[in-house]
Structures are given as C-alpha cells and as structure tokens.
Amino acid sequence: PKTVYIDGIDGGDDEGFSTVGKGGRTLQYTPESIFKHLRSIVESRGKKNTDRAEQIRVMEKLLEVATTSYQKIRVLLTLMSTRFDLTSGSAATTMSQEQWKMAEHEFGMLLEVLEENPNMVVLENAEEWEDDEKPPQPTPGEKLRIPGSIVSSVERLDDELTRSLQHIDPHTAEYIERLGDEQALYTNVVRALLYVETLKKDPKLEIPQESTNRIVMRRLEHIYFKAVVSILEETTWKAIPSNLDSGITPRSKAADTGTLVQTLCSYLFQYSEGIIRARAMLCQVYFLALHDQYYRARDMLLMSHLQETISNFDINTQILFNRTLVQVGLCAFRAGLVYEAQNTLQEICGSGRQKELLAQGVMIQRYSQVSPEQERLERQRQLPFHMHINLELLECVYLTCSMLLEIPLLAQTGSSPDIKKRIISKTYRRMLEYHERQIFTGPPENTRDHVMQASKALAAGEWKKSSEFINSIKIWELMAQPEKMKNMLSEQIQEEGLRTYLFTYAPFYDTLAVSTLASMFELSERKVAAVISKMISHEELAAALDQVNSAIIFRKGVELSRLQSLALTLSDKASGLIEANERTLEQRTQGTANAFERQGNQGGRGGRGGMRGRGGQRGGGGQRTRGGQQFGGGALGGAIKA
C-alpha cells in the first residue's frame, strides 16, 4: 500500500495521511472489514515480496477496532503466526526481543479473552469459517470452535527464546536481561496448561491427550535443571487470576516445589509413551541427582533400562541422557562414592568429547568430514549457557576419582606379577605418563596439573602433600558445602595412601604394627585394621592380621622385589620387540618371496638366506623351509626363549 498526502500539514509522522489500497481507494479499518483483511493476509502468507512488517501493522490496527471477542481471537491468532513468520526460513536470524515480547503479550491477551468467554474454544481440528460478512453464531449448548493451536503457539514462544539465548554472548548483561523473559514465558506455559485442562473436562471437544503431554513436558523442561524452583512458581501463581486452578499441580501445593517435578513426571508416566515418557524419566533422575538423592536417582535410571535403548532415540533425548548420566556421577562423588562416580563418568569423560556429548559447544576438528548442514544442525542443538554443566568441574571430579582408583592399582601391579595389567581410565594414564616424561615440572597452574602432582605425591606415599594439592584446586568452591567436600577427599586420600604404601612396601616387611601405620597416616587403629582386613579378604594382600599383638604378618614368596619386577618388565618389552620385528620383516618380504627362484631349476641363487632357513638352498633353487620367514631373534631372543 502507498501513503498519500491529504492536507497541507507538514508532519513527519502518519498524522494527516491515510493508507491507500489497490485501485486508489482509502483503506478503512472497521469492525465489519476485519475478516476481509485477515483473509487477504492469510492468502498472501508464504508468497514472495510479502511485507510482513506492514501486515503486522495492519493487524495491530484491526485489533484496536475489534469489538467482539470472536474478532479479537481471530486477529490475535493470525497476528502471532505472522510475527513468528518474520524469522522462519532463515536459521541465522532470531526473533527480536521487541517482537517476542509483543507476541508473548498477545498470547497472554488471547488466553484472557478465552478465559472470559468459555463458550469459545480454540482447537486444532476446528473447521475454517468461510463467510467473511457475518461471524458464526454459537448454537445454544454448543461451544464455538475456532481453528488454531494454543500448544503450538506456546511451544514456538519457548523455541524462539531458546534460539535467542543461543545466539547471545552469555557473559554480557544482554543475556541476563533476556533470561528475565523466562518468567513471563513460564507463566504463559502454566496458564496454557490450565486452559488445556479446562478443555479436557468437556468430553464433547475430544481434546487429544498429546496436547496436555506436550505442554506438561515444556513446563518440566523449564524446572528440572534448577536447584531452586520456588521463586519461579510463586511469581507465576501470583500472575495467574485467583479463580483459575490446576488439577495436575494445584495452587495449594505450589509452595512444595520438591514434589512438583515428581507430580509432573508421574502424570507423564501415566498418560504418555515413547520419547516424552523417556524424557520425563530422565528429567526426574536429573532432578533427584541434583538434590543429592543418589540411590533413588541410580535405581530409577537402572530400572528405566534406557541405557540399552537410548541409541534409538532422537539426538536431543540422547543429549539429555548424557547430561543425566553426568549429574548422577557428580551426585555419587558428592556422596563420597568414588568408584561409582568414576564408573558413571567414564563413558562421557573418557571419550574426550564432553562438549559435544553435552551439547555445550561444537568440536571443530581439523580433518573432520562434517558438512555445513550438519554443523548448522549441531549449533541449533546447543543448550543455552544457563543450563550448562561446568566442564572444568566435571574433568576435575573425573581425574580425582581416577587418581584414587589408579594409584593403588599401579602400586599393586608393580609388586605382583600375576595380576593382569588392568587399566581403569586410559585418559588418566595417558596424562600421568605425559607428566612423568616431563624433565621439569613447575608448580601446578591448572586443575590437571594439581591432580597429576597429587598423584605423584600419593604414589610416593606423601599423602599430606597429595591432599594439599587436591584441596588447593579453586574449582571445589563451585560445589555446595566445599569444606565438607575437602574433608571427604582428605579422608579418601589417607585411605588410598595406606593401600598404596602396603602394596609398594609389603615385600620389605615381615611384620608391621598397626599402630605404626595409624600414626603414619593419622587414621584410627580401628580404621587401619578395617582397610587391611578388606585387602586380605579381597586377596589383594598376602598377609594375616594378628589381633592379639595388633600387627600384620606378611607371607613371603608372592611379592617380587623391585629388581625382579624390572627384569620381568624388560623381558616383556624384549619379546614385544621381537614380535614387532618379525611382523615387519614378513610385511617387507611378502611380495618378493619367490622373486629369486628361477624357472626350470636352472642354476643361480635360490634365495638370500643361505642355510639359515629364510630362503632356498644355494645353486639349485630347491625347496624353501616351511614357514616362510623364520626369524630367531639373535642372542637376545635365544636367551628369552631359554
């Protein structure tokens, strides 16, 4: 439409102007013409060269002149759809904050109008009204059905806010300001849920259960990762009119946020299936783990059997599964269960792809075969920053757990040749080997350095030094009750230090007083006796506990001395070297095995190896010895075979 000048007023704004449509007629916005304007806007949707911003301005004027509730509902539904269309079709652009707030405000208005007019309902399966001249009249006892979707609108509002948060730098004030919109969104999600619940009470409307499930899931996804939900809930219920209440989560129980997640999940377990049910279960496990209920979270995760079928689910559900697994691991660590924590975190942290698996950043690899389309999809799946799990804290927990399990194991395999060389964490072993190869190691700078130097001290029996290194890591302050955590870690290091000492120095003792060990590791004699008894019962230590004299009596003939274990290591490495040499020689001479044999048994050299068994006999091209390249390995090989 073009704007024409009407009077001689020189105004910079629209005062004194009127909008002219096709054919030069002035457009009139009257209550009667609303439906005609709406139809023309809907018909032009998706066409090229459509000025959506102009359409939004037209509809805002239509909303001002709308008199009946039916007109308002129709205009609001079309207006919201057009606002969402502003960003559709381009993944790079996000909905501006101004447009989002207006769409959110209009959604609130729509719910208000619908709450005031219970005889009008917005349904997805309602038929379109064709007559633009006169609006439909509801028949007595029936409800007027208007085509539209409340659930899809609130889902779209949620998605647009998430996309916006993905694109904003999280370390700016803009991100915090944008995050403030979550409260308004959450209020609308709860209010939409109340509206859908009201519709479900009328069996004539045949509301599908899926609509309620989708909206309950959205509500759950806003609260499952939060440590404190009470403020969000209180503010929401204050904003909702007092005459409205929910059957699923009553207003009277709003203060009890502990059971809120339980209630929403139980509802979804009962009425949903497939992906929504699995996601609800993962959300509940995450929430329990976050609130230090380790055994409940673990049992629920194991009973769900999701770990067996998770590969069949969509990628977003797999990401939620990874996040839940990590949270359960961190919960086990806070409870002092080091073995369980390391086992749980192994799959995610041992892969070296934590960022990617938790959707907290895109891994850019040098030679990766990722297409631009795949990379774009991966960026869309990234979680907003406020939902992230701290990766540095995660690595610190994983390495600390690995240290407490690996150092005693290394000491045990060093002194007992019968034990297979078991590796608990390859990642940790690689880091430890790299650290030991360093010629000079300065004071620790980052988390990894602290753990490596603590490992070195623990292996040498200096448990106090190891404890100091671990407790000086700054990141523990991010956990709840950091002092309690540090005390727990010190106790664990004392125990593992005792085990490491016994594994390392058992060959040099005949008897050892429990009181000596208790004073060395500052543990009670009762605790020392308990640790030793456990080691003996697990057949980790060849000894007996003399309870009368309070001493350990070591049995001889099992452990090796340091020299013997080094000699065994040398022989293992030498035999490995011989095997590698034989394989290399076979590969080198594979293609030329018969190259020197002449046809017709004419004279000449039958091979390069003379009588040593690697070729034919000289002069006749005779039979080669069976077995191809037989390599004896020289003097060293003979000594080892003997």
XYZ file of C-alpha atoms in Angstrom:
642
model
C 0.000 0.000 0.000
C 1.141 3.551 -0.649
C 0.606 6.620 1.527
C -0.952 9.768 0.038
C -0.820 13.319 1.329
C -4.217 14.640 2.381
C -3.989 18.166 3.889
C -1.256 20.708 3.919
C 0.140 19.577 7.236
C 3.849 19.039 7.107
C 4.138 16.184 9.595
C 6.960 13.705 9.943
C 4.585 11.068 11.248
C 1.435 9.472 9.808
C -0.860 12.261 11.021
C -2.744 13.737 8.086
C -2.105 10.680 5.914
C -4.239 7.671 5.133
C -3.290 4.315 3.680
C -4.435 3.663 0.138
C -5.009 0.152 -1.163
C -5.216 -1.157 -4.728
C -7.270 0.962 -7.133
C -6.537 4.128 -5.135
C -9.319 3.578 -2.577
C -8.580 4.565 1.003
C -8.379 1.502 3.321
C -10.930 1.659 6.086
C -10.367 -0.335 9.279
C -13.817 -1.093 10.619
C -15.101 -3.997 12.702
C -17.019 -5.220 9.605
C -13.915 -5.355 7.358
C -11.697 -7.243 9.828
C -12.284 -10.700 8.339
C -11.633 -9.491 4.746
C -8.279 -8.020 5.807
C -7.400 -11.200 7.688
C -8.245 -13.389 4.673
C -6.045 -11.299 2.344
C -3.161 -11.541 4.871
C -3.553 -15.313 5.267
C -3.705 -15.796 1.478
C -0.512 -13.768 0.925
C 1.349 -15.855 3.539
C 4.394 -17.571 2.058
C 4.317 -15.577 -1.185
C 7.345 -13.660 -2.388
C 7.679 -9.920 -1.764
C 5.200 -10.061 1.123
C 5.855 -7.209 3.534
C 5.233 -8.979 6.846
C 6.058 -5.903 8.919
C 3.301 -3.995 7.080
C 0.854 -6.865 7.687
C 1.678 -6.758 11.407
C 0.931 -3.002 11.478
C -2.421 -3.623 9.731
C -3.384 -6.309 12.233
C -2.412 -4.144 15.195
C -4.900 -1.551 13.879
C -7.504 -4.287 13.352
C -7.023 -5.359 16.962
C -7.722 -1.801 18.098
C -11.036 -1.637 16.189
C -12.125 -5.216 17.052
C -15.264 -5.120 19.171
C -16.353 -8.723 19.718
C -14.371 -11.460 21.443
C -14.536 -13.608 18.275
C -12.873 -10.840 16.235
C -10.148 -10.382 18.858
C -9.391 -14.118 18.975
C -9.149 -14.371 15.177
C -6.899 -11.288 14.894
C -4.613 -12.396 17.766
C -4.136 -15.903 16.308
C -3.190 -14.520 12.866
C -1.036 -11.761 14.377
C 1.065 -14.201 16.417
C 1.560 -16.502 13.421
C 2.736 -13.558 11.305
C 5.193 -12.435 13.998
C 6.676 -15.944 14.096
C 6.886 -15.890 10.273
C 9.300 -12.938 10.483
C 12.147 -15.314 11.332
C 11.012 -18.536 9.660
C 13.062 -19.749 6.723
C 16.357 -18.351 7.988
C 18.268 -20.207 10.681
C 20.737 -17.374 11.231
C 18.250 -14.705 12.351
C 16.432 -14.865 15.642
C 13.242 -13.127 16.654
C 13.994 -9.677 18.082
C 13.299 -9.163 21.779
C 10.722 -6.464 20.971
C 8.761 -8.765 18.608
C 8.998 -11.682 21.067
C 7.653 -9.559 23.929
C 4.748 -8.364 21.783
C 3.946 -11.963 20.740
C 4.131 -13.023 24.405
C 1.822 -10.139 25.406
C -0.648 -11.056 22.634
C -0.617 -14.697 23.753
C -1.489 -13.531 27.281
C -4.340 -11.399 25.849
C -5.626 -14.381 23.851
C -5.738 -16.565 26.989
C -7.540 -13.789 28.890
C -10.204 -13.466 26.170
C -10.664 -17.253 26.059
C -10.925 -17.466 29.876
C -13.609 -14.738 29.862
C -15.576 -16.488 27.086
C -15.889 -20.167 27.945
C -18.374 -20.613 25.054
C -15.498 -20.069 22.551
C -12.658 -22.566 22.250
C -9.526 -22.656 20.080
C -8.974 -26.148 18.664
C -6.524 -27.591 16.155
C -9.169 -29.709 14.421
C -11.868 -26.970 14.127
C -13.230 -26.106 10.677
C -12.430 -22.795 8.965
C -15.357 -20.310 8.751
C -15.719 -19.246 5.113
C -18.211 -16.348 5.286
C -16.377 -13.041 5.824
C -19.543 -10.923 6.002
C -21.090 -12.365 9.142
C -19.316 -14.136 12.005
C -20.551 -17.582 13.114
C -23.144 -17.677 15.863
C -22.720 -20.338 18.589
C -25.722 -22.614 18.914
C -27.174 -22.905 22.438
C -25.466 -25.568 24.492
C -22.599 -25.815 21.980
C -19.202 -24.132 22.059
C -17.955 -22.085 19.126
C -14.839 -23.788 17.746
C -12.131 -21.543 16.292
C -9.193 -23.094 14.349
C -5.798 -22.518 15.981
C -3.373 -24.086 18.423
C -2.605 -22.817 21.899
C 0.014 -25.549 22.488
C 1.923 -24.840 19.243
C 1.970 -21.098 19.995
C 3.469 -21.564 23.459
C 5.984 -24.094 22.061
C 7.006 -21.587 19.398
C 7.454 -18.836 22.027
C 9.667 -21.225 24.005
C 11.736 -22.220 20.946
C 12.263 -18.588 19.902
C 13.501 -17.632 23.392
C 15.918 -20.605 23.384
C 17.227 -19.648 19.915
C 17.713 -16.086 21.065
C 19.697 -17.235 24.158
C 21.861 -19.483 21.944
C 22.941 -16.501 19.844
C 23.659 -14.027 22.668
C 27.098 -13.947 24.302
C 26.418 -15.400 27.803
C 28.961 -13.132 29.504
C 27.036 -9.931 28.758
C 24.281 -8.042 30.562
C 22.058 -8.613 27.486
C 21.967 -12.360 28.217
C 20.870 -11.772 31.826
C 18.202 -9.336 30.637
C 16.933 -11.796 28.016
C 16.903 -14.603 30.572
C 14.498 -12.467 32.626
C 11.851 -13.150 29.945
C 11.777 -16.790 31.051
C 9.500 -15.860 33.964
C 6.844 -14.410 31.606
C 7.170 -17.436 29.341
C 6.844 -19.900 32.238
C 3.706 -18.076 33.425
C 2.217 -18.465 29.931
C 3.179 -22.159 29.815
C 1.380 -22.796 33.135
C -1.606 -20.703 32.041
C -1.834 -22.567 28.716
C -1.744 -25.839 30.675
C -4.685 -24.635 32.813
C -6.608 -23.752 29.632
C -5.962 -27.170 28.032
C -7.002 -28.857 31.301
C -10.284 -26.877 31.191
C -10.927 -28.032 27.614
C -10.233 -31.653 28.553
C -13.053 -31.532 31.109
C -15.544 -31.293 28.211
C -15.658 -34.757 26.567
C -17.551 -33.369 23.515
C -14.446 -31.435 22.405
C -12.364 -34.644 22.089
C -9.076 -32.984 23.096
C -6.170 -35.385 22.358
C -4.062 -36.389 25.378
C -0.920 -35.493 23.402
C -1.651 -31.734 23.731
C -1.567 -31.915 27.543
C 1.539 -34.126 27.476
C 3.432 -31.695 25.236
C 2.702 -28.715 27.446
C 3.466 -30.589 30.717
C 6.791 -31.622 29.147
C 7.614 -27.984 28.300
C 6.899 -26.981 31.889
C 9.091 -29.793 33.186
C 11.967 -28.808 30.872
C 11.988 -25.339 32.436
C 12.443 -26.582 36.007
C 14.239 -29.963 36.071
C 17.777 -28.468 35.982
C 17.148 -25.727 38.567
C 18.316 -26.068 42.150
C 15.669 -23.546 43.330
C 12.213 -23.572 41.709
C 10.140 -21.904 44.449
C 10.651 -18.283 43.262
C 9.584 -19.149 39.692
C 6.477 -20.951 40.932
C 5.414 -18.255 43.424
C 5.716 -15.441 40.860
C 3.785 -17.498 38.298
C 0.823 -18.228 40.570
C 0.662 -14.547 41.636
C 0.337 -13.536 37.949
C -2.464 -16.050 37.251
C -6.033 -14.966 38.226
C -7.073 -16.454 41.566
C -10.194 -18.115 40.088
C -8.014 -20.432 37.955
C -6.562 -23.639 39.347
C -4.880 -26.763 38.016
C -5.928 -30.360 38.509
C -2.404 -31.690 37.900
C -0.488 -29.227 40.107
C -2.991 -27.454 42.429
C -2.286 -23.911 43.560
C -2.446 -25.011 47.209
C 0.639 -27.205 46.701
C 2.637 -24.567 44.814
C 4.884 -23.939 47.826
C 6.030 -27.574 47.891
C 8.415 -27.463 44.924
C 10.114 -30.723 45.914
C 7.099 -32.738 44.808
C 6.366 -30.566 41.732
C 8.794 -32.431 39.451
C 7.592 -35.741 40.917
C 3.939 -34.794 40.174
C 4.603 -33.694 36.574
C 6.695 -36.810 35.866
C 4.130 -39.160 37.402
C 1.456 -37.590 35.169
C 3.607 -38.198 32.066
C 4.474 -41.777 33.138
C 0.756 -42.487 33.376
C -0.549 -40.802 30.227
C 2.325 -40.648 27.724
C 4.583 -43.086 25.917
C 7.700 -43.171 23.745
C 10.024 -40.176 23.713
C 8.008 -37.942 26.091
C 7.899 -40.699 28.704
C 11.638 -41.354 28.401
C 12.427 -37.625 28.646
C 10.199 -37.279 31.734
C 12.067 -40.139 33.389
C 15.450 -38.572 32.595
C 14.281 -35.190 33.914
C 13.244 -36.766 37.211
C 16.551 -38.668 37.562
C 18.444 -35.418 36.834
C 16.406 -33.520 39.442
C 16.963 -36.223 42.091
C 20.718 -36.315 41.384
C 20.905 -32.524 41.566
C 19.327 -32.662 45.034
C 21.781 -35.320 46.318
C 19.381 -38.274 46.262
C 21.929 -40.617 44.667
C 20.394 -44.017 45.405
C 16.923 -43.017 44.212
C 18.364 -41.481 41.029
C 20.577 -44.516 40.338
C 17.809 -47.059 40.925
C 15.390 -45.152 38.734
C 17.926 -44.858 35.899
C 18.715 -48.578 36.081
C 15.045 -49.595 36.227
C 14.230 -47.481 33.174
C 16.641 -49.639 31.041
C 17.171 -46.535 28.891
C 20.917 -47.205 28.624
C 20.097 -50.196 26.390
C 17.736 -48.367 24.003
C 18.961 -44.759 24.093
C 20.715 -45.103 20.711
C 17.271 -45.487 19.061
C 16.041 -42.109 20.364
C 16.460 -38.690 18.751
C 19.672 -36.718 19.361
C 18.093 -34.216 21.806
C 16.973 -37.098 24.052
C 20.459 -38.645 23.819
C 21.929 -35.306 24.962
C 19.505 -35.259 27.923
C 20.584 -38.837 28.754
C 24.272 -37.786 28.733
C 23.506 -34.800 30.973
C 21.584 -37.029 33.395
C 24.411 -39.588 33.473
C 26.952 -36.864 34.306
C 24.712 -35.417 37.016
C 24.317 -38.880 38.620
C 28.140 -39.241 38.551
C 28.632 -35.856 40.243
C 25.987 -36.799 42.829
C 27.868 -40.047 43.615
C 31.072 -38.032 44.065
C 29.379 -35.613 46.480
C 28.193 -38.641 48.456
C 31.820 -39.884 48.690
C 31.236 -42.883 46.378
C 34.427 -42.620 44.322
C 34.197 -45.952 42.476
C 30.570 -45.364 41.404
C 31.350 -41.771 40.326
C 34.320 -42.854 38.180
C 32.302 -45.679 36.597
C 29.408 -43.371 35.718
C 31.558 -40.551 34.327
C 33.912 -42.872 32.410
C 31.764 -43.077 29.271
C 31.420 -39.303 28.811
C 34.742 -38.039 30.205
C 36.865 -40.874 28.835
C 35.794 -40.034 25.274
C 37.385 -36.560 25.228
C 34.189 -35.239 23.585
C 32.382 -33.886 26.666
C 31.496 -30.596 24.958
C 29.860 -32.326 22.027
C 28.074 -35.037 24.037
C 26.565 -32.499 26.456
C 25.702 -30.006 23.644
C 27.808 -27.297 25.286
C 29.940 -26.396 22.275
C 30.823 -27.601 18.781
C 34.081 -29.543 18.464
C 35.952 -28.186 15.437
C 38.309 -30.939 14.298
C 40.990 -30.301 11.726
C 40.198 -33.167 9.378
C 36.538 -33.726 10.175
C 34.103 -34.627 7.405
C 31.229 -32.539 8.800
C 29.088 -30.868 6.173
C 27.878 -27.262 6.721
C 24.326 -28.621 7.104
C 25.402 -30.998 9.910
C 27.319 -28.214 11.636
C 24.269 -25.924 11.426
C 22.048 -28.622 12.984
C 24.606 -29.177 15.729
C 24.682 -25.460 16.551
C 20.864 -25.449 16.751
C 21.016 -28.241 19.331
C 23.355 -26.335 21.667
C 21.957 -25.637 25.121
C 21.677 -22.070 26.421
C 24.518 -21.173 28.787
C 22.421 -21.141 31.985
C 21.713 -24.875 31.502
C 25.387 -25.870 31.156
C 27.212 -28.267 33.477
C 30.650 -26.874 34.389
C 33.094 -28.893 32.234
C 36.167 -27.944 34.270
C 34.489 -29.158 37.462
C 33.449 -32.334 35.645
C 37.037 -33.015 34.489
C 38.364 -32.284 37.977
C 35.941 -34.783 39.583
C 36.726 -37.433 36.958
C 40.523 -37.086 37.291
C 40.365 -37.065 41.118
C 38.272 -40.263 41.123
C 40.646 -41.862 38.590
C 43.636 -40.922 40.770
C 42.106 -42.509 43.902
C 41.494 -45.764 41.985
C 44.508 -45.899 39.661
C 47.422 -45.103 42.036
C 46.776 -48.104 44.377
C 46.216 -50.275 41.280
C 49.539 -49.183 39.759
C 51.296 -49.985 43.061
C 49.577 -53.389 43.170
C 50.514 -54.403 39.612
C 54.067 -53.179 40.200
C 54.621 -55.655 43.067
C 52.504 -58.644 41.925
C 53.347 -60.169 38.526
C 50.308 -62.486 38.471
C 47.794 -59.646 38.270
C 46.805 -58.686 34.746
C 47.679 -55.114 33.873
C 44.207 -53.659 34.291
C 43.534 -50.060 33.226
C 40.636 -48.196 34.805
C 40.976 -44.905 32.909
C 43.039 -44.625 29.719
C 42.663 -40.834 29.675
C 44.153 -40.539 33.167
C 47.001 -42.981 32.385
C 47.960 -41.003 29.255
C 48.078 -37.767 31.242
C 50.136 -39.408 34.002
C 52.666 -40.862 31.525
C 52.987 -37.483 29.804
C 53.506 -35.781 33.168
C 56.213 -38.294 34.171
C 58.080 -37.715 30.898
C 58.440 -34.012 31.658
C 62.036 -33.111 32.563
C 60.983 -30.138 34.654
C 57.620 -29.706 36.360
C 56.949 -26.331 37.900
C 54.266 -25.509 40.453
C 50.756 -26.560 39.292
C 48.867 -23.959 37.274
C 45.573 -25.593 36.265
C 43.262 -28.338 37.553
C 45.024 -31.062 35.585
C 48.478 -30.116 36.948
C 47.155 -30.187 40.517
C 45.737 -33.710 40.087
C 48.912 -35.024 38.361
C 51.217 -33.685 41.080
C 48.855 -35.037 43.756
C 49.050 -38.446 42.009
C 52.849 -38.355 42.053
C 52.876 -37.483 45.766
C 50.317 -40.221 46.578
C 52.358 -42.843 44.689
C 55.429 -41.826 46.716
C 53.456 -42.238 49.971
C 53.268 -38.488 50.722
C 49.559 -38.358 51.429
C 49.658 -34.956 53.153
C 51.271 -33.313 50.137
C 48.753 -35.037 47.832
C 45.865 -33.819 49.981
C 47.212 -30.243 49.897
C 47.424 -30.304 46.089
C 43.847 -31.588 45.721
C 42.372 -29.194 48.292
C 44.087 -26.175 46.735
C 42.080 -26.605 43.499
C 39.900 -23.496 43.300
C 37.003 -25.140 41.448
C 35.777 -27.032 44.552
C 34.299 -23.701 45.690
C 31.607 -24.099 42.999
C 30.171 -27.123 44.789
C 27.712 -26.949 47.642
C 29.485 -27.279 51.027
C 33.086 -27.123 49.713
C 34.623 -27.685 53.184
C 32.700 -30.919 53.608
C 33.929 -31.999 50.149
C 37.571 -31.260 51.015
C 37.332 -33.233 54.282
C 35.835 -36.173 52.409
C 38.649 -36.048 49.812
C 41.336 -35.876 52.535
C 39.897 -38.998 54.187
C 39.809 -40.827 50.836
C 43.447 -39.839 50.132
C 44.525 -41.090 53.592
C 42.911 -44.489 52.947
C 44.242 -44.837 49.396
C 47.672 -43.668 50.609
C 47.650 -46.507 53.156
C 46.688 -49.052 50.480
C 49.377 -47.746 48.111
C 52.011 -47.925 50.868
C 51.113 -51.532 51.685
C 51.170 -52.610 48.026
C 54.534 -50.913 47.421
C 56.462 -51.897 50.557
C 54.893 -55.264 51.553
C 57.905 -57.267 50.162
C 60.267 -55.484 52.592
C 58.388 -56.315 55.790
C 57.943 -59.492 57.816
C 55.622 -57.897 60.359
C 54.252 -54.395 60.724
C 52.472 -52.892 63.729
C 49.020 -51.425 63.082
C 49.862 -48.562 65.455
C 52.820 -47.578 63.206
C 50.538 -47.327 60.174
C 47.932 -45.439 62.212
C 50.476 -42.796 63.229
C 51.928 -42.568 59.688
C 48.553 -41.935 58.047
C 46.833 -40.241 61.008
C 43.997 -42.780 60.987
C 42.479 -44.618 63.932
C 43.809 -48.157 64.538
C 40.284 -49.461 64.028
C 40.142 -47.830 60.551
C 43.603 -49.195 59.603
C 42.562 -52.711 60.691
C 39.341 -52.394 58.653
C 41.242 -51.349 55.468
C 43.796 -54.193 55.902
C 41.071 -56.794 56.582
C 39.282 -55.712 53.400
C 42.526 -56.029 51.379
C 43.204 -59.509 52.800
C 39.623 -60.715 52.144
C 39.814 -59.474 48.526
C 43.139 -61.355 48.167
C 44.934 -58.116 47.349
C 47.446 -58.585 50.191
C 49.194 -61.860 51.144
C 49.143 -61.346 54.888
C 47.358 -62.161 58.112
C 46.130 -59.805 60.826
C 47.357 -60.682 64.325
C 44.679 -59.112 66.501
C 46.311 -60.097 69.797
C 49.543 -58.191 69.123
C 47.796 -55.719 66.772
C 50.185 -56.387 63.870
C 50.220 -57.574 60.246
C 52.202 -60.705 59.417
C 53.204 -60.843 55.739
C 53.507 -64.156 53.868
C 56.623 -64.397 51.749
C 57.199 -65.862 48.290
C 54.414 -63.999 46.479
C 55.655 -60.463 46.048
C 58.606 -59.625 43.845
C 61.441 -57.315 44.700
C 61.902 -54.154 42.676
C 64.786 -55.726 40.686
C 62.745 -58.822 39.811
C 59.760 -56.822 38.613
C 62.064 -54.623 36.470
C 63.695 -57.748 34.963
C 60.242 -59.123 34.097
C 59.253 -55.808 32.522
C 62.449 -55.885 30.415
C 61.769 -59.422 29.191
C 58.158 -58.459 28.282
C 59.359 -55.464 26.306
C 62.087 -57.505 24.580
C 59.642 -60.218 23.477
C 57.279 -57.495 22.206
C 60.159 -56.007 20.208
C 60.964 -59.410 18.652
C 57.346 -59.922 17.599
C 57.248 -56.446 16.055
C 60.482 -57.189 14.148
C 59.104 -60.464 12.799
C 55.900 -58.794 11.630
C 57.843 -56.002 9.920
C 60.153 -58.487 8.145
C 57.179 -60.532 6.924
C 55.473 -57.429 5.511
C 58.672 -56.279 3.784
C 59.391 -59.608 2.035
C 55.821 -60.715 1.352
C 55.748 -59.731 -2.294
C 59.288 -60.983 -3.095
C 59.069 -64.453 -1.535
C 59.657 -66.289 -4.865
C 61.476 -63.494 -6.679
C 64.891 -65.218 -6.704
C 63.749 -68.680 -7.755
C 64.495 -69.416 -11.418
C 62.240 -71.420 -13.653
C 63.227 -74.894 -14.719
C 65.529 -75.352 -11.699
C 68.404 -73.699 -13.541
C 71.412 -72.702 -11.501
C 71.624 -69.492 -9.667
C 70.844 -68.296 -6.182
C 67.779 -69.837 -4.686
C 67.364 -67.209 -2.049
C 69.096 -64.690 0.077
C 69.253 -66.585 3.305
C 71.641 -69.469 2.615
C 71.218 -72.337 5.026
C 69.562 -70.239 7.754
C 66.072 -71.217 6.713
C 64.990 -67.941 5.184
C 65.419 -68.882 1.516
C 66.179 -71.863 -0.720
C 69.495 -73.732 -0.948
C 72.342 -72.218 -2.917
C 72.714 -73.148 -6.532
C 69.606 -75.218 -7.167
C 66.551 -73.130 -6.229
C 65.495 -76.035 -4.029
C 62.640 -76.176 -1.532
C 62.311 -73.295 0.898
C 61.942 -74.276 4.517
C 58.374 -74.422 5.707
C 57.005 -71.396 7.495
C 58.327 -68.555 5.361
C 60.377 -66.005 7.223
C 61.608 -67.748 10.368
C 63.355 -65.121 12.494
C 65.197 -66.368 15.516
C 65.748 -63.026 17.178
C 69.512 -63.426 17.721
C 71.197 -63.777 21.092
C 68.537 -61.813 22.982
C 65.720 -63.949 21.507
C 67.570 -67.167 22.391
C 68.134 -66.012 25.950
C 64.432 -65.215 26.436
C 63.231 -68.468 24.815
C 65.607 -70.410 27.087
